[in-house]
Coordinates of C-alpha atoms in Angstrom, one line a residue:
X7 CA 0.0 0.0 0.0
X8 CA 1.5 3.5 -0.9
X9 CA 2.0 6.4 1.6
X10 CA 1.3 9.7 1.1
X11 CA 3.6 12.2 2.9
X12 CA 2.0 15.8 3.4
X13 CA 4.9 18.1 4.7
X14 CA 3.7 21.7 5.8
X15 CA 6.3 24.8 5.5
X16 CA 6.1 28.2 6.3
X17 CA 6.2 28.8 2.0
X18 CA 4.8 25.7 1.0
X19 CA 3.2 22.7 0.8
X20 CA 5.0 19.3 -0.4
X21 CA 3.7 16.0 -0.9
X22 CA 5.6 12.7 -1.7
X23 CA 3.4 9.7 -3.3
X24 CA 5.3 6.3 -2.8
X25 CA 6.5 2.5 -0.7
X26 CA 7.6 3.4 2.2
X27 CA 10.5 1.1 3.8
X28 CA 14.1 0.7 4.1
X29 CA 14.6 1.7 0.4
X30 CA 11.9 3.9 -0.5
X31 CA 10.1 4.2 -3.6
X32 CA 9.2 7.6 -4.6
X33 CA 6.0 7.9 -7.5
X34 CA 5.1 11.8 -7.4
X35 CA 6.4 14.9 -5.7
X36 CA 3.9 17.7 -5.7
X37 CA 4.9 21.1 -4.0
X38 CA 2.2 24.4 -4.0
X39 CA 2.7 27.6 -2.3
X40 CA 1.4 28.3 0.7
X41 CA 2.2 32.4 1.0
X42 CA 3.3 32.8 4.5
X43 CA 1.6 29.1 5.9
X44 CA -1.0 29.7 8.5
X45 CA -3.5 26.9 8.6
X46 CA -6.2 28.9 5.8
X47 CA -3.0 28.9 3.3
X48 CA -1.9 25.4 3.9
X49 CA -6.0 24.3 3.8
X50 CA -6.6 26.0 0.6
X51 CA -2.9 24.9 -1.2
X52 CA -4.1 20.9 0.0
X53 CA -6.9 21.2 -1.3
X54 CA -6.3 22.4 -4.7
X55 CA -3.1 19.7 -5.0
X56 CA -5.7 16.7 -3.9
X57 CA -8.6 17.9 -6.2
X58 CA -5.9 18.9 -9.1
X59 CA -4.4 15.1 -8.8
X60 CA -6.9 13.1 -6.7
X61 CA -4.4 12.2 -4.4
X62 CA -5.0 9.2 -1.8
X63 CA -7.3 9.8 1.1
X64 CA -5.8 7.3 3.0
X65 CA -2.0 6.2 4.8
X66 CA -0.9 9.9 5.0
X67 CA 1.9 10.8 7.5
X68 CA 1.6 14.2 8.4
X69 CA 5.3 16.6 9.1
X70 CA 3.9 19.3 10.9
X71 CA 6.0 22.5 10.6
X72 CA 8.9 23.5 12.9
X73 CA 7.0 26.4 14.4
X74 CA 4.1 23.8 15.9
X75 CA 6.6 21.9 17.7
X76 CA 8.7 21.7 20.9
X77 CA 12.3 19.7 20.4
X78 CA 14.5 18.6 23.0
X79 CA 17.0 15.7 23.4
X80 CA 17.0 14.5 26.9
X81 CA 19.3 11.9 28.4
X82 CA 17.6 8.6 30.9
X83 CA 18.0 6.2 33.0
X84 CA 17.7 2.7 31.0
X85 CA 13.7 1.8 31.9
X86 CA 10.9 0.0 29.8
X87 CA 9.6 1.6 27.1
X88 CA 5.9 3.0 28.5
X89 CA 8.1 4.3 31.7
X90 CA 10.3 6.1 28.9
X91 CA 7.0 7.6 27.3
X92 CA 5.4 8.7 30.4
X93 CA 9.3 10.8 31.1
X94 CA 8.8 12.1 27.6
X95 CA 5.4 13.4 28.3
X96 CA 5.9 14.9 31.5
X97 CA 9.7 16.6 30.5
X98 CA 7.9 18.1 27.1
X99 CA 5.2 19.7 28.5
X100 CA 4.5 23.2 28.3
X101 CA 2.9 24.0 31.4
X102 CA 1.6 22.2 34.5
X103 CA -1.8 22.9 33.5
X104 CA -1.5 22.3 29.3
X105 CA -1.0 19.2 27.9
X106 CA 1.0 17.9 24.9
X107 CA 1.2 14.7 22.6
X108 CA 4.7 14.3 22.8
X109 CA 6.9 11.3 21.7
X110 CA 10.4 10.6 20.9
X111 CA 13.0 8.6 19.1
X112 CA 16.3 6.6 20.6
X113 CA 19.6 8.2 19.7
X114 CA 22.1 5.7 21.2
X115 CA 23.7 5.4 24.9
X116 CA 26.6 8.1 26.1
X117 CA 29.4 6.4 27.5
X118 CA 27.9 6.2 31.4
X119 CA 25.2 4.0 29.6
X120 CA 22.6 6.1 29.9
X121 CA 19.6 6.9 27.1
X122 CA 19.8 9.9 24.6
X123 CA 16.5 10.7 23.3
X124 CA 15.2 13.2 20.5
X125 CA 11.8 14.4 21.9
X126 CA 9.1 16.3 20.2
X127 CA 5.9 17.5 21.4
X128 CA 2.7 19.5 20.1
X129 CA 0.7 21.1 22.5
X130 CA -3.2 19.4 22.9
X131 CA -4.9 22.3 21.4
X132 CA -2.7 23.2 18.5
X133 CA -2.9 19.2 17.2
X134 CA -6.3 19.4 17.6
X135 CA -6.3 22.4 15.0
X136 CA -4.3 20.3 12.5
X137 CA -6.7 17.4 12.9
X138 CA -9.6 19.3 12.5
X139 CA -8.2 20.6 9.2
X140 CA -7.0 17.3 7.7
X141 CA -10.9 16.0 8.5
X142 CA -12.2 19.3 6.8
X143 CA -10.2 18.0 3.5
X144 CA -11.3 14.3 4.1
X145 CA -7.7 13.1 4.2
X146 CA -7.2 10.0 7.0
X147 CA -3.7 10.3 9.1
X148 CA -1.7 6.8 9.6
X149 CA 0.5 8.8 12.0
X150 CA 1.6 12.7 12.4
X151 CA 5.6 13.2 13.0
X152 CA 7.9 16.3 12.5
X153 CA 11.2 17.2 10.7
X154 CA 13.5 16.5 12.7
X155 CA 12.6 12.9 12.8
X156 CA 12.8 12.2 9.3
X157 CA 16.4 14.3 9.3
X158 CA 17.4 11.7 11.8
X159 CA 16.4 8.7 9.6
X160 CA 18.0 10.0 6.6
X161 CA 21.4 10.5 8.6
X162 CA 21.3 7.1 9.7
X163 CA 20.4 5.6 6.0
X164 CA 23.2 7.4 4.2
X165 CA 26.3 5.7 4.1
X166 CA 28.6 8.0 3.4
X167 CA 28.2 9.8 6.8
X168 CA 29.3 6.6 8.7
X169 CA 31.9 7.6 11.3
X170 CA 31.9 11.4 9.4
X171 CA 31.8 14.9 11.6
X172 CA 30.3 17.3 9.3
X173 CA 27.5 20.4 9.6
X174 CA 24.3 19.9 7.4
X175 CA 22.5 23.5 6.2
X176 CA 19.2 22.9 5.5
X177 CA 17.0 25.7 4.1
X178 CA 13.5 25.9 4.2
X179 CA 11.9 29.5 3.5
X180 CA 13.4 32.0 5.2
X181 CA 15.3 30.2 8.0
X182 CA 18.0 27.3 7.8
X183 CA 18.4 24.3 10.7
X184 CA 22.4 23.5 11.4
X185 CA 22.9 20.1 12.3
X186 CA 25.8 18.7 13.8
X187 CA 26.7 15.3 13.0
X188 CA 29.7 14.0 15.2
X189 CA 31.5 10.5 13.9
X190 CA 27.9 9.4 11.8
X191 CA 25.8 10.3 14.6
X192 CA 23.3 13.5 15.2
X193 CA 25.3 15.8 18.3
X194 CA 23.0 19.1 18.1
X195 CA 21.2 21.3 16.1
X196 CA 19.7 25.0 16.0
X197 CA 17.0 26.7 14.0
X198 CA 17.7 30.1 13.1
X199 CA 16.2 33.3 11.0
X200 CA 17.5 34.5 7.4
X201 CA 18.1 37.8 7.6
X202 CA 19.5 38.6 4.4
X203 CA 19.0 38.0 0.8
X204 CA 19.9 34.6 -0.5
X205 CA 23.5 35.3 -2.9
X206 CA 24.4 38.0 -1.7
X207 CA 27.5 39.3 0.5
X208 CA 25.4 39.3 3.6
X209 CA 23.9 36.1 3.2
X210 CA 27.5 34.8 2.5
X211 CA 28.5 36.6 6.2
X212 CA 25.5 35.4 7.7
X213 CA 25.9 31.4 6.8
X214 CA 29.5 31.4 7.6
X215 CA 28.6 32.9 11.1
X216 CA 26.2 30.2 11.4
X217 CA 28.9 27.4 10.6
X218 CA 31.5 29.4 12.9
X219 CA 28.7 29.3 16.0
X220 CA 28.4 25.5 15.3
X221 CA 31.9 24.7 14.9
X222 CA 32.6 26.2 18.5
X223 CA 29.8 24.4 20.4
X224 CA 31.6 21.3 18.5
X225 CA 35.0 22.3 20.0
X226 CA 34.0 23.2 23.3
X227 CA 32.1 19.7 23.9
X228 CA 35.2 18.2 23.3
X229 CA 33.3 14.8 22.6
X230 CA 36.0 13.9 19.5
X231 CA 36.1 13.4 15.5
X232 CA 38.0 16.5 13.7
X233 CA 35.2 18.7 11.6
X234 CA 36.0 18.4 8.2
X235 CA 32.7 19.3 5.7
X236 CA 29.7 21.5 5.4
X237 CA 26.7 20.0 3.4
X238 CA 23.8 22.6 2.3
X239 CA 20.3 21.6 0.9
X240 CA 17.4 23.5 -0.2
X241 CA 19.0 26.2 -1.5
X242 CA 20.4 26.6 -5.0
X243 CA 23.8 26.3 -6.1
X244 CA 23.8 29.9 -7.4
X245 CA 22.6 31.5 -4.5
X246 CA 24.9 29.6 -2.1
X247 CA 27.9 30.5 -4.2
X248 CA 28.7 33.6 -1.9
X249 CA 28.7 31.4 1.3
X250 CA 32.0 29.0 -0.3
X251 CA 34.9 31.6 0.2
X252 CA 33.6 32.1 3.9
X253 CA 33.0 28.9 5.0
X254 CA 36.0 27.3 3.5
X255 CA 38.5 30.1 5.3
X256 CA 37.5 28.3 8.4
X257 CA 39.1 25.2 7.2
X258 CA 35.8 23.2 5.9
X259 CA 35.1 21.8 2.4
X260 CA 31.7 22.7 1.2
X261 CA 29.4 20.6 -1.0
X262 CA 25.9 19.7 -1.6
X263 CA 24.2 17.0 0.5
X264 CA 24.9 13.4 -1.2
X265 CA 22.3 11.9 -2.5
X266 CA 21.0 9.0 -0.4
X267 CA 21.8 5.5 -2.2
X268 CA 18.8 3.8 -0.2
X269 CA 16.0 6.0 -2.1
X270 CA 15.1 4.1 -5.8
X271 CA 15.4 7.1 -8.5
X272 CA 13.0 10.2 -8.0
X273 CA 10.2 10.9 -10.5
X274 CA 11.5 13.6 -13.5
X275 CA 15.0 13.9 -12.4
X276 CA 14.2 16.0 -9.3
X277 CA 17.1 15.7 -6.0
X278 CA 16.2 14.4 -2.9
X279 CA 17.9 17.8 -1.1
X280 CA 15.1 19.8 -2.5
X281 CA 12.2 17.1 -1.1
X282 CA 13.4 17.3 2.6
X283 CA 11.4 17.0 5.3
X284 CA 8.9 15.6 3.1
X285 CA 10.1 12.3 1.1
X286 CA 12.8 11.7 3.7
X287 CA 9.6 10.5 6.1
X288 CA 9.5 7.4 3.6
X289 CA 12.1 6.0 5.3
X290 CA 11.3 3.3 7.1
X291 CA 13.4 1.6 9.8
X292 CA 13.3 -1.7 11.3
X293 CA 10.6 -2.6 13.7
X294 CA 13.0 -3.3 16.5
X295 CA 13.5 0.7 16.0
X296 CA 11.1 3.7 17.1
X297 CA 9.3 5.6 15.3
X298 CA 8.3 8.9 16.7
X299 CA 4.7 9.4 15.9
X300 CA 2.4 12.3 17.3
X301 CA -1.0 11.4 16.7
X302 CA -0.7 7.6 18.4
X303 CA 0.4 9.6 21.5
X304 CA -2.5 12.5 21.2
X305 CA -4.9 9.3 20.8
X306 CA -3.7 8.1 24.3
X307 CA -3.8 11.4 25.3
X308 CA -7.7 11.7 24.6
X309 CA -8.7 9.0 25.7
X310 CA -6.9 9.6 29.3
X311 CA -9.3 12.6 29.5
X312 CA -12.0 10.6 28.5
X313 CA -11.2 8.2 31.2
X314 CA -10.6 10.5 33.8
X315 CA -14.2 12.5 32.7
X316 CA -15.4 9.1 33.7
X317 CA -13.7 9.1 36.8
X318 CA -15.4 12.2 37.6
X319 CA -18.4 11.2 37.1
X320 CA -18.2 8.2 39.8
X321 CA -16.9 10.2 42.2
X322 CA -19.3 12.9 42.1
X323 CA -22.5 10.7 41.6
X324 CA -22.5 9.4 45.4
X325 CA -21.9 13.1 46.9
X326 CA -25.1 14.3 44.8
X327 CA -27.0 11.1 46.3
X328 CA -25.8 12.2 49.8
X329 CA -26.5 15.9 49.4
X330 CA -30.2 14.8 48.3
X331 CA -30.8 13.0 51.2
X332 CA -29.3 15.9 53.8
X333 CA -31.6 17.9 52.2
X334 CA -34.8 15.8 53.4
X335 CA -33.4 15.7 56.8
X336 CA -32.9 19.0 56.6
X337 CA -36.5 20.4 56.0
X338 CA -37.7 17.8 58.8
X339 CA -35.6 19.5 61.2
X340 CA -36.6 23.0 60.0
X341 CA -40.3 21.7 60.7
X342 CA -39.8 20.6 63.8
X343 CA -38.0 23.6 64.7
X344 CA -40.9 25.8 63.8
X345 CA -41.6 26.1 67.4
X346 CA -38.9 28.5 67.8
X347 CA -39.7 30.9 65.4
X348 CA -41.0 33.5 67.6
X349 CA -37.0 33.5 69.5
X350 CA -35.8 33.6 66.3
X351 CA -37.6 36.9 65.5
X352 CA -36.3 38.7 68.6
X353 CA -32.8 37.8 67.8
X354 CA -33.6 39.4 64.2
X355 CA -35.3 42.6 65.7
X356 CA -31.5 43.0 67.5
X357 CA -29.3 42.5 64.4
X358 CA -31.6 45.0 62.7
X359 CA -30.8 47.8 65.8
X360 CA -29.4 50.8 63.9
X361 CA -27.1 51.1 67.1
X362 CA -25.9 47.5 66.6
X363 CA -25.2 47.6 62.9
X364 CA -23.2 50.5 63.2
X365 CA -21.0 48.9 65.9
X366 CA -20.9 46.0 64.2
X367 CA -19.6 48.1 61.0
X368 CA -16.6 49.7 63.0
X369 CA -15.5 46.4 64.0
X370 CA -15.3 45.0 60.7
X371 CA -13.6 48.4 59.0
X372 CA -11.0 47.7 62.1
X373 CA -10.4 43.9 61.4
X374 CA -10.2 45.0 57.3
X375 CA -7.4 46.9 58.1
X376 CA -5.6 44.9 60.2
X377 CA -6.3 41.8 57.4
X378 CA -4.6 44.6 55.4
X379 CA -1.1 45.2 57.7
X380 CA -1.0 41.4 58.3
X381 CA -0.7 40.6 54.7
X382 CA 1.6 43.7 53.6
X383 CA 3.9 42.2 56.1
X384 CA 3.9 39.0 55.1
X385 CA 4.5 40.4 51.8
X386 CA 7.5 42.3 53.3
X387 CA 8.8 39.0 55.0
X388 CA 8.4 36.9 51.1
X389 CA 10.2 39.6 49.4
X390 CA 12.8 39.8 52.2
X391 CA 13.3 35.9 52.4
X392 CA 13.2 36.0 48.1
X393 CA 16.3 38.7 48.0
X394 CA 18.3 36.8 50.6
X395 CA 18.4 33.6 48.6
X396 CA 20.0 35.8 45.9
X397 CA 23.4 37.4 45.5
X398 CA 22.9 41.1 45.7
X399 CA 23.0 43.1 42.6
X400 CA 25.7 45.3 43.3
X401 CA 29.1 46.9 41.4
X402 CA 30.4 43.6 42.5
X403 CA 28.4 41.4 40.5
X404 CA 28.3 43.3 37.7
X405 CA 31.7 43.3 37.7
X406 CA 31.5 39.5 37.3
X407 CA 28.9 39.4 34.7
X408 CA 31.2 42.0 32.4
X409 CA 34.6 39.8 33.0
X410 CA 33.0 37.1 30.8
X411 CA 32.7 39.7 28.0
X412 CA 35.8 40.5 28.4
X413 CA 36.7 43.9 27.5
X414 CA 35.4 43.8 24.0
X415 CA 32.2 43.6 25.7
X416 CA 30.2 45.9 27.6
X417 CA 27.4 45.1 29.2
X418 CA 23.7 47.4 30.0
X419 CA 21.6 46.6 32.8
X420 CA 18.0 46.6 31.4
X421 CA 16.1 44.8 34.5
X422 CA 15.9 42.8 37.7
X423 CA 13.0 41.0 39.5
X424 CA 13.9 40.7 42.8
X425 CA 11.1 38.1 43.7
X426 CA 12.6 35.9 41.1
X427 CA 15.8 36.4 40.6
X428 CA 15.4 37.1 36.8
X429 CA 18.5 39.1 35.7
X430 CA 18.2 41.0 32.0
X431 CA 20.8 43.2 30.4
X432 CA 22.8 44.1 26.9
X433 CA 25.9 42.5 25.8
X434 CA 27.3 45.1 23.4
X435 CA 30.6 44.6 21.5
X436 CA 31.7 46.4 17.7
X437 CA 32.4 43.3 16.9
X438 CA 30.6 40.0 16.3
X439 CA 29.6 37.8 19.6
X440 CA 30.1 34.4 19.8
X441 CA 27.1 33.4 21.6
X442 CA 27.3 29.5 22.2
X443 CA 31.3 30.9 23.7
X444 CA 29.8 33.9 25.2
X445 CA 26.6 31.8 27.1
X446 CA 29.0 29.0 28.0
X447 CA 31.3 31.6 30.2
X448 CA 28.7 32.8 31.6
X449 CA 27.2 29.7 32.7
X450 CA 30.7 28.9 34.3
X451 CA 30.4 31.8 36.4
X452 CA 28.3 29.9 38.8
X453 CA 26.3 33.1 39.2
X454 CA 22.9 31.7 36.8
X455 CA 21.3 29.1 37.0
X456 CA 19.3 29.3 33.9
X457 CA 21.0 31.7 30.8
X458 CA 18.9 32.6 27.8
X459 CA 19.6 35.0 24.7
X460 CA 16.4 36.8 24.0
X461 CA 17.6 38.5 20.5
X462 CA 20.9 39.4 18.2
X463 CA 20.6 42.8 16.9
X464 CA 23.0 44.9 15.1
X465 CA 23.0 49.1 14.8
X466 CA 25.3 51.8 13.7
X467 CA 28.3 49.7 14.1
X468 CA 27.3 48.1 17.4
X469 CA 26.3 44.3 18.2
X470 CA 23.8 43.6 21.0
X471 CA 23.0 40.5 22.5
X472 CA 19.7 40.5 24.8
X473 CA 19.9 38.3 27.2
X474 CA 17.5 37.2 30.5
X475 CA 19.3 34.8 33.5
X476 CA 18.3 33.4 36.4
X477 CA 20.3 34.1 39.4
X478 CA 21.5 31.1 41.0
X479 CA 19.6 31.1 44.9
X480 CA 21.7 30.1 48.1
X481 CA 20.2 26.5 48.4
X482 CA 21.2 25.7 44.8
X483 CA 24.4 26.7 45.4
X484 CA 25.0 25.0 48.3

């Protein structure tokens, strides 16, 4: 039975008609633009391609774009396979109070033994937006998975990356994913924005930037196998042209991604490097091997809620049965109590005194305003114990914080929450900053625990690099 692959991209639609397995079989590749994605552009370009070539309804893998997913790879313990799944799902979730289909693939063991895992999640609500589509079109998912997971399978299906340490480009609209692939096996990889026209000199700055980042997270994880070639896809020869000089300065050969020997020839001469993400999902590994699918794990997902609506229900059915039948004792005693209602009267004639009302009113104003010191001091007391856990934000650590820099770079205070410990300034520097170098020394300050970049901009000669840390609180440090 064929497969249908539907990949959505922030330009485009593609779609890849063929047997799936461990050498694929490609039939058709269709592609239609999508102007800017957004589930109306992607529902209206599917359309047209299955009406235009009455494409299956049936056994279609959906690639959701990289913007709808979460990624992360994650190292565990060695544990059954559900056990691994429910660490997945609870490490990938968004929020305490959101849930996500996530799932995940098995990279290998590091050298302690323990688990690397390539995880992916979709948040509950945004799947359901992608399903509702697909059932709008009347197409029928087999599974839904993203592109990441089919970049994986394609690494592992090409020969001539066995034992090689290389960096792959691929381009997809107006953004390019670096992946490092260290002795045949995937290390790392970054999505990141296209700023400048593809071929020309800023584009050719901006991709050997890129490669530079990459090549020094490589070096400074130390974790072996000399870097030796850049591979690009998706993006033309001509326009990449400008990129060569740049990249091979830092010591690299640069060619186009091989061709993968285990795909049969594609339809009308077309390269697999300008199909990714869409006929590399073809690829099918053994079944001893994982396949990371989305919608099996948003299926489980539903019918958890179901099953826990259920739940509900037999809980809450006996406490309505027992409120029923306090109510009928209830009115009996209120009938037999009908005696009193004459006492009851008199007590009402005394809370309806003027004189007593307005007593009791200048008791309560009293005891809201003390409600209202009580908790102002409490607040004090939070704030106080909050700041104590956290080194104080003096010259002293600012001087720190700038000594990572170095004094190429200078770095602007921009804000500080106090009840957090959230730290956010400006690295500025004329010249470029190395951020993966930059973030690392400041990690090995042992002033953060958390360090993120928050943007990259560059003005009238100056580079700034936004950034927002989390001070590192007494009890973590000790």
């Amino acid at each position: 039975m064929n497969t249908t692959v539907l990949a959505l991209q922030e330009e485009q639609v593609l779609v890849a008609v063929g047997k799936s397995g461990a050498q694929p079989s490609v039939q058709v590749l269709y592609s239609a633009p999508a102007h800017g994605g957004g589930m109306e552009n992607w529902e209206k370009a599917i359309g047209a391609l299955w009406q235009q070539h009455r494409l299956p309804t049936r056994g279609i893998t959906l690639v959701l774009p990289d913007e709808a997913v979460a990624t992360k790879t994650i190292t565990a313990p060695s544990m059954p396979e559900n056990k691994l799944e429910e660490l997945v799902r609870h490490e990938m979730r968004p929020r305490e109070d959101q849930l996500a289909a996530a799932d995940y693939v098995p990279l290998g063991t590091d050298a302690e033994g323990r688990q690397q895992l390539f995880c992916a999640a979709c948040r509950k609500e945004t799947m359901e937006e992608y399903l509702a589509m697909t059932d709008r079109l009347g197409l029928h998912l087999e599974n839904v998975t993203v592109t990441m997971a089919g970049r994986l399978k394609l690494l592992h299906a090409m020969q001539s990356m066995q034992g090689k340490t290389c960096i792959w480009l691929c381009f997809e609209g107006s953004s390019v994913l670096s992946l490092l692939v260290e002795n045949g096996e995937y290390r790392y990889s970054s999505r990141s924005r296209i700023f400048s026209e593809p071929g020309t000199v800023d584009f050719g700055t901006e991709m050997t930037r890129d490669v530079s980042g990459t090549m020094q997270f490589h070096t400074a994880s130390r974790s072996g196998g000399t870097l030796t070639d850049v591979y690009y896809a998706g993006c033309s020869d001509d326009d990449f042209e400008v990129c060569l000089a740049g990249i091979r300065g830092l010591g690299l050969e640069v060619s186009r991604l091989p061709e993968c020997r285990a795909f049969r020839a594609l339809p009308n001469g077309e390269r697999l490097n300008d199909w990714l993400g869409c006929a590399e999902a073809l690829i099918r590994v053994l079944r001893a091997n994982k396949e990371l699918d989305l919608l099996r794990s948003y299926r489980r997902l539903s019918r958890g809620s179901k099953k826990q609506t259920g739940l509900l229900h037999s809980f809450y059915t006996p406490i309505a049965v027992c409120l029923v039948v306090c109510a009928a004792v209830w009115c009996v005693f209120l009938r037999m109590n009908s005696s009193l209602s004459h006492r009851t009267d008199d007590i009402n004639d005394w809370l309806n005194d003027p004189t007593v009302i307005e007593q009791y009113n200048e008791s309560a104003e009293k005891q809201q305003r003390n409600d209202s010191l009580v908790q102002g001091l409490q607040q004090v007391r939070n704030l106080t114990d909050a700041l104590a856990t956290y080194p104080q934000v003096d010259s002293t650590l600012m001087s720190k914080i700038g000594a990572a820099g170095g004094a190429q770079v200078s770095m602007v205070l921009t804000g500080y929450d106090a009840a957090t410990g959230a730290l956010q300034f400006d690295a500025q520097s004329g010249s470029v900053i190395d951020i993966p170098s930059y973030v690392l020394k400041l990690q090995k300050t042992d002033l953060f625990r958390k360090v993120d970049y928050t943007g990259y901009t560059y003005e009238d000669g100056v580079y700034v690099l936004s950034l927002n840390c989390i001070l590192l609180g007494e009890e973590a440090a000790e």
